[in-house]
Amino acid sequence: MAGKKMRFGAFIAPFHPLNENPTLAIERDMELVQWMDKLGYDEAWIGEHHSAGYELIASPEIFIATAAERTKHIRLGTGVSSLPYHHPLMLADRINQLDHITRGRVMFGVGPGALPSDAFMMGIEVAKQRDMMDEALDVLVPLLRGETVTAKTSWFELNEARLQMTPYSRPSVEISVASQVSPTGATAAGKHGLGLLSIGATSAGGFNALATNWAIAQDNAKDCGQTVERDQWRLVGPVHIAETREKARENVRFGLEKWLYYFREVAALPLAPSDGSDPVDALIASGMAVIGTPEDAIAQIERLQSQSGGFGAFLQMAHNWADFEQTKRSYELMARYVFPKFQELNVNREASLEWASTNRPTFMGQAMMAVGTRVAQHIEKKGTENIRPEILEAMGLGKKPDAAQ
């Protein structure tokens, strides 16, 4: 009997370099989600950013509403909504509306906000963002369950606040908290019994913190009378695969350097070597990225399973390393050759093939016996005039004519 299927999806920040049309870049993100829906991906998470030029989507809710009209099955999440940027009642109302519009396909990812430049423009102190997230989450969870909330904090107030519409999803939309290295996300997830979204799971710090952060989530859940489920834990990592490792490496030369430039100059993450060595080699060697074949992607996911102790979904970080056609091909290869490994899609097929192969002598014997019976019945009625000699020979009723005759 097959077990639970690992889910697959994408975390679409997105990352678009400055040398292309931004309107077309957003449209391409939409096309990618449509392609994923066709391939059978389970989820797509859409980011929220307001500065620095690369991460263009300001409202994941607007993107999700559009994508929901163009897709059939894939679930769509905010990846993530930056809670300090929104009054909780307004944000809860928008998410609840999406829950109804999508008939339950929306997911609510939350975090404190990733870019200090976003916070600066709104006059938000970066040092306060995580506290603001915690305060917002304290009221968002009950609001999205349809409860009435009164609260006053340093930055918002709610007076008998409630959503007008009962949630479409019960008890509420699925909520997941962003986590990287610090315990902030894990602590919040445990407090409210929410999912965990490990965005930097393959970076050195994020990878090393996986087991610790899950333990923090579990311990805090226990202290707060909640539970957290590994099935609702999602790990994010960049992947580009092709038919061969050489082809994958060639593909990513298209846009990798522009992606690395953003992280060097804006996000300030040490993802690429500064000594002039090959960044592809460095990303592969560090375990940060998969640039290779489906087998390499399988090995990376197994490595994450071992380090984490188990999780429910693997999300590819969308990155534009390759041109769009090769990017779509990479997603297709994941669906064709990586999904089956972790979703037990071919277990019954393999068992069926083995069973048929093992019992082939018996089945072939029965088939030959059935044919022989029919031939014998025909001979009894009509004789052998219309029966090919080799068939008679096989039945022991005659000899095959000599080739020289």
XYZ file of C-alpha atoms in Angstrom:
405
model
C 0.000 0.000 0.000
C 1.422 3.380 -1.063
C 2.238 5.995 1.566
C 1.787 9.763 1.497
C 2.900 11.561 -1.633
C 5.549 14.216 -1.320
C 4.215 17.411 -2.882
C 6.160 19.507 -5.381
C 5.922 23.170 -6.233
C 7.777 26.409 -6.823
C 8.643 29.443 -4.745
C 8.373 32.361 -7.171
C 9.860 35.505 -5.603
C 10.529 36.191 -8.586
C 14.053 37.251 -9.697
C 14.039 39.213 -12.964
C 17.179 41.072 -14.141
C 16.975 44.691 -15.277
C 17.683 44.158 -18.972
C 14.224 42.893 -19.941
C 10.641 44.049 -20.229
C 9.078 43.771 -16.733
C 5.550 43.352 -18.115
C 6.640 40.333 -20.122
C 8.621 39.006 -17.155
C 5.490 38.928 -14.982
C 3.558 37.303 -17.812
C 6.252 34.636 -18.010
C 5.794 33.947 -14.288
C 2.122 33.418 -15.021
C 2.965 31.069 -17.907
C 5.268 29.090 -15.618
C 2.429 28.531 -13.130
C 0.173 27.407 -15.996
C 2.885 25.001 -17.182
C 3.280 23.633 -13.663
C -0.477 23.096 -13.443
C -0.357 21.097 -16.680
C 2.572 18.994 -15.418
C 0.833 18.095 -12.160
C 2.733 20.290 -9.696
C 0.886 20.747 -6.410
C 1.734 24.304 -5.342
C 3.077 27.705 -6.396
C 4.003 30.393 -3.860
C 4.151 34.027 -4.992
C 6.277 36.690 -3.301
C 5.651 40.270 -2.166
C 8.339 42.920 -2.639
C 8.373 46.681 -3.192
C 11.961 47.706 -3.942
C 15.340 46.715 -5.454
C 14.012 46.044 -8.962
C 14.362 42.265 -9.301
C 11.417 40.868 -7.313
C 8.616 42.530 -9.242
C 5.373 41.262 -7.732
C 3.945 43.788 -5.276
C 0.663 41.983 -4.618
C 0.675 38.195 -4.542
C -3.103 38.316 -4.083
C -3.630 39.974 -7.486
C -1.283 37.483 -9.135
C -3.053 34.547 -7.465
C -6.490 35.763 -8.524
C -5.301 35.932 -12.136
C -3.482 32.597 -12.004
C -6.518 30.903 -10.491
C -8.507 31.814 -13.599
C -5.848 30.289 -15.861
C -5.282 27.027 -13.953
C -7.348 24.073 -12.841
C -5.671 22.190 -10.020
C -2.525 23.822 -8.619
C -2.789 25.470 -5.180
C -1.585 29.069 -4.937
C 0.041 30.677 -1.909
C 1.359 34.061 -0.849
C 5.065 33.479 -0.574
C 5.036 35.417 1.591
C 2.778 38.254 2.714
C 4.927 40.653 4.753
C 2.748 41.153 7.821
C 4.198 44.473 9.081
C 3.175 46.098 5.772
C -0.579 45.497 6.188
C -3.332 46.127 8.687
C -4.299 42.589 9.747
C -8.033 42.997 9.119
C -7.488 44.226 5.562
C -5.061 41.415 4.798
C -7.325 38.773 6.348
C -10.262 40.047 4.298
C -8.283 39.825 1.050
C -7.070 36.300 1.814
C -10.575 35.201 2.786
C -11.933 36.601 -0.469
C -9.284 34.649 -2.387
C -10.270 31.523 -0.461
C -13.776 31.882 -1.897
C -12.687 32.938 -5.398
C -10.315 29.976 -5.727
C -12.717 27.519 -4.058
C -10.128 26.689 -1.422
C -6.987 26.664 -3.580
C -5.315 29.584 -1.787
C -2.652 29.240 0.913
C -1.427 32.000 3.209
C 2.322 32.278 3.669
C 3.480 34.911 6.160
C 6.741 36.511 7.197
C 8.245 39.722 8.619
C 9.447 41.101 5.259
C 12.712 40.219 3.552
C 14.034 43.517 2.147
C 15.100 46.262 4.599
C 14.603 48.742 1.743
C 10.874 47.936 1.708
C 10.600 48.626 5.423
C 12.626 51.835 5.132
C 10.225 53.334 2.575
C 7.301 52.714 4.935
C 9.083 54.050 7.995
C 9.201 50.631 9.650
C 12.170 49.856 11.872
C 13.801 46.632 10.720
C 14.492 45.675 14.324
C 10.745 45.703 15.041
C 9.562 43.694 12.035
C 9.581 40.285 13.730
C 7.702 41.591 16.754
C 5.168 43.199 14.402
C 4.776 39.891 12.583
C 4.097 38.063 15.839
C 1.479 40.631 16.877
C -0.243 40.425 13.494
C -0.239 36.636 13.486
C -1.857 36.569 16.928
C -4.981 38.166 15.420
C -4.805 36.824 11.856
C -5.170 33.200 12.950
C -8.496 33.727 14.773
C -9.765 36.206 12.162
C -9.259 33.673 9.382
C -11.195 31.110 11.407
C -14.170 33.447 11.442
C -13.751 34.580 15.048
C -14.297 38.064 16.458
C -11.144 39.811 17.653
C -10.478 42.881 19.789
C -6.831 43.864 20.220
C -4.548 46.878 20.539
C -0.837 46.842 19.788
C 1.851 49.425 19.142
C 0.917 49.627 15.461
C -2.709 48.495 14.910
C -6.036 48.270 16.687
C -9.034 45.960 16.237
C -12.446 46.596 17.776
C -14.835 43.637 17.558
C -13.285 42.878 14.177
C -14.565 39.972 12.139
C -14.699 38.857 8.513
C -18.037 39.283 6.779
C -17.800 35.925 5.012
C -17.410 32.604 6.766
C -14.149 30.999 5.583
C -14.545 28.782 2.517
C -11.828 26.431 3.831
C -12.510 25.018 7.278
C -11.428 25.820 9.857
C -9.447 28.366 7.775
C -7.070 28.701 4.869
C -3.789 26.870 5.377
C -1.237 29.192 6.983
C 2.530 28.705 6.767
C 5.297 30.776 8.377
C 8.542 31.621 6.593
C 11.730 30.360 8.232
C 15.414 30.615 7.388
C 18.111 30.419 10.039
C 16.655 32.247 13.058
C 14.037 30.544 15.269
C 11.432 33.261 14.581
C 9.362 31.344 12.042
C 9.591 28.022 13.860
C 8.526 29.620 17.130
C 5.500 31.269 15.527
C 4.519 28.094 13.697
C 4.624 26.124 16.923
C 2.668 28.726 18.892
C -0.281 28.583 16.489
C 0.070 25.053 15.073
C 0.898 26.312 11.559
C 2.991 25.068 8.654
C 6.672 25.916 8.244
C 8.151 27.293 5.016
C 11.957 26.869 5.054
C 12.977 29.260 2.295
C 16.741 28.830 2.552
C 16.754 25.085 3.160
C 19.747 24.360 0.918
C 21.977 27.257 1.984
C 24.647 26.303 4.503
C 22.970 28.059 7.420
C 19.452 27.015 6.483
C 20.443 23.396 5.917
C 22.221 23.168 9.249
C 19.236 24.719 11.047
C 16.570 22.386 9.614
C 16.445 19.844 12.426
C 16.859 22.530 15.095
C 14.051 24.689 13.729
C 11.686 21.733 13.540
C 12.502 20.833 17.129
C 11.765 24.424 18.152
C 8.411 24.292 16.349
C 7.504 21.004 18.036
C 8.563 22.130 21.516
C 6.715 25.427 21.258
C 3.616 23.690 19.912
C 3.635 21.354 22.894
C 4.014 24.280 25.317
C 1.086 26.079 23.664
C -1.237 23.083 23.399
C -0.819 22.866 19.619
C 0.581 20.337 17.157
C 2.699 20.776 14.054
C 2.755 18.295 11.191
C 5.755 17.398 9.045
C 3.374 17.100 6.101
C 2.934 20.878 6.334
C 6.683 21.553 6.287
C 7.979 22.863 2.964
C 11.644 23.103 1.971
C 12.853 25.448 -0.779
C 15.957 25.096 -2.961
C 17.124 26.126 -6.458
C 17.158 23.449 -9.173
C 17.935 23.357 -12.873
C 18.129 19.981 -14.563
C 18.621 18.757 -18.108
C 19.272 15.452 -19.871
C 22.988 15.659 -18.984
C 25.049 17.559 -16.450
C 26.942 19.241 -19.266
C 23.750 20.537 -20.820
C 22.453 21.799 -17.468
C 25.684 23.706 -16.871
C 25.497 25.196 -20.348
C 21.857 26.220 -19.830
C 22.453 28.185 -16.624
C 25.164 30.351 -18.167
C 22.233 32.282 -19.676
C 21.215 34.046 -16.451
C 23.095 32.756 -13.412
C 25.494 35.686 -13.170
C 22.624 38.217 -13.136
C 20.969 36.258 -10.300
C 24.204 36.167 -8.336
C 24.692 39.889 -8.868
C 21.379 40.579 -7.104
C 22.354 38.502 -4.099
C 25.826 40.022 -3.923
C 24.682 43.641 -4.237
C 21.234 43.642 -2.589
C 20.552 40.547 -0.506
C 24.193 40.334 0.596
C 24.273 36.531 0.719
C 27.609 34.751 0.070
C 26.302 32.472 -2.688
C 29.149 32.804 -5.189
C 32.940 32.710 -4.842
C 34.799 36.005 -4.880
C 38.092 34.514 -6.021
C 37.127 34.246 -9.677
C 36.452 30.504 -9.627
C 33.483 28.985 -11.428
C 30.225 29.873 -9.582
C 28.490 26.789 -11.011
C 31.101 24.560 -9.403
C 30.778 26.482 -6.138
C 26.969 26.241 -6.008
C 27.044 22.510 -6.715
C 29.876 21.770 -4.305
C 28.214 23.694 -1.462
C 24.957 21.791 -1.867
C 23.130 25.088 -2.353
C 21.871 24.226 -5.832
C 21.179 21.358 -8.173
C 22.614 21.967 -11.627
C 22.591 18.586 -13.271
C 20.254 15.699 -14.033
C 17.074 14.244 -12.519
C 19.288 11.855 -10.562
C 21.064 14.850 -8.995
C 17.709 16.358 -8.002
C 16.701 13.051 -6.417
C 19.967 12.970 -4.460
C 19.393 16.518 -3.185
C 15.877 15.748 -1.948
C 17.110 12.570 -0.245
C 19.853 14.651 1.404
C 17.212 17.079 2.692
C 15.084 14.209 3.966
C 18.017 12.825 5.904
C 18.969 16.192 7.395
C 15.423 17.250 8.310
C 13.935 13.949 9.391
C 11.155 14.272 6.833
C 8.979 16.973 5.261
C 5.866 17.281 3.132
C 6.786 19.358 0.074
C 9.819 20.385 -1.948
C 9.592 23.761 -3.669
C 11.928 24.790 -6.456
C 13.147 28.354 -6.114
C 12.319 30.088 -9.412
C 15.427 31.854 -10.709
C 15.662 32.479 -14.490
C 19.102 30.863 -14.714
C 18.214 29.344 -18.093
C 16.136 30.734 -20.940
C 12.425 30.111 -20.632
C 12.227 27.078 -22.908
C 15.020 25.306 -21.038
C 13.458 26.370 -17.731
C 10.161 24.776 -18.758
C 12.086 21.675 -19.836
C 13.697 21.494 -16.384
C 10.291 21.587 -14.696
C 9.061 18.892 -17.091
C 12.002 16.615 -16.280
C 11.261 17.050 -12.573
C 7.663 15.982 -13.133
C 8.590 13.045 -15.366
C 11.540 11.565 -13.512
C 11.760 13.022 -9.973
C 8.124 13.056 -8.827
C 7.701 9.276 -9.309
C 10.588 8.534 -6.935
C 8.999 10.401 -4.020
C 5.333 9.871 -4.829
C 5.507 6.084 -5.373
C 3.836 6.592 -8.756
C 5.369 3.479 -10.288
C 5.262 1.063 -7.351
C 2.261 -0.819 -8.686
C 3.594 -0.722 -12.251
C 6.890 -2.240 -11.112
C 5.069 -4.909 -9.119
C 2.830 -5.668 -12.084
C 5.796 -6.002 -14.455
C 7.675 -8.266 -12.028
C 4.578 -10.444 -11.514
C 3.963 -10.757 -15.247
C 7.632 -11.555 -15.907
C 7.838 -14.155 -13.126
C 4.698 -15.927 -14.314
C 5.452 -15.642 -18.028
C 6.092 -19.389 -18.564
C 2.735 -20.260 -17.022
C 0.863 -17.576 -18.938
C 2.550 -18.441 -22.274
C 1.825 -22.129 -21.751
C -1.839 -21.381 -21.165
C -1.949 -19.097 -24.202
C -0.365 -21.770 -26.451
C -2.765 -24.383 -25.098
C -5.732 -22.118 -25.903
C -4.483 -21.550 -29.464
C -3.781 -25.263 -29.919
C -7.287 -26.179 -28.830
C -8.819 -23.873 -31.418
C -6.532 -25.168 -34.185
C -7.404 -28.774 -33.303
C -11.084 -27.924 -33.423
C -10.621 -26.384 -36.875
C -8.711 -29.434 -38.187
C -11.410 -31.738 -36.893
C -14.017 -29.821 -38.887
C -12.104 -28.639 -41.990
C -8.868 -30.610 -42.165
C -5.346 -29.227 -42.500
C -5.552 -27.724 -45.970
C -5.648 -24.086 -44.773
C -3.292 -24.487 -41.793
C 0.272 -23.210 -42.187
C 2.867 -26.026 -41.925
C 4.811 -24.357 -39.108
C 1.652 -24.270 -36.989
C 1.098 -27.982 -37.601
C 4.722 -28.668 -36.682
C 4.378 -26.686 -33.463
C 1.366 -28.819 -32.576
C 3.188 -32.051 -33.456
C 0.800 -32.743 -36.365
C 3.263 -32.450 -39.218
C 6.754 -31.479 -40.285
C 7.855 -28.097 -41.480
C 8.651 -28.292 -45.232
C 12.360 -28.405 -46.048
C 13.657 -25.061 -47.309
C 15.137 -26.739 -50.396
C 11.787 -28.183 -51.499
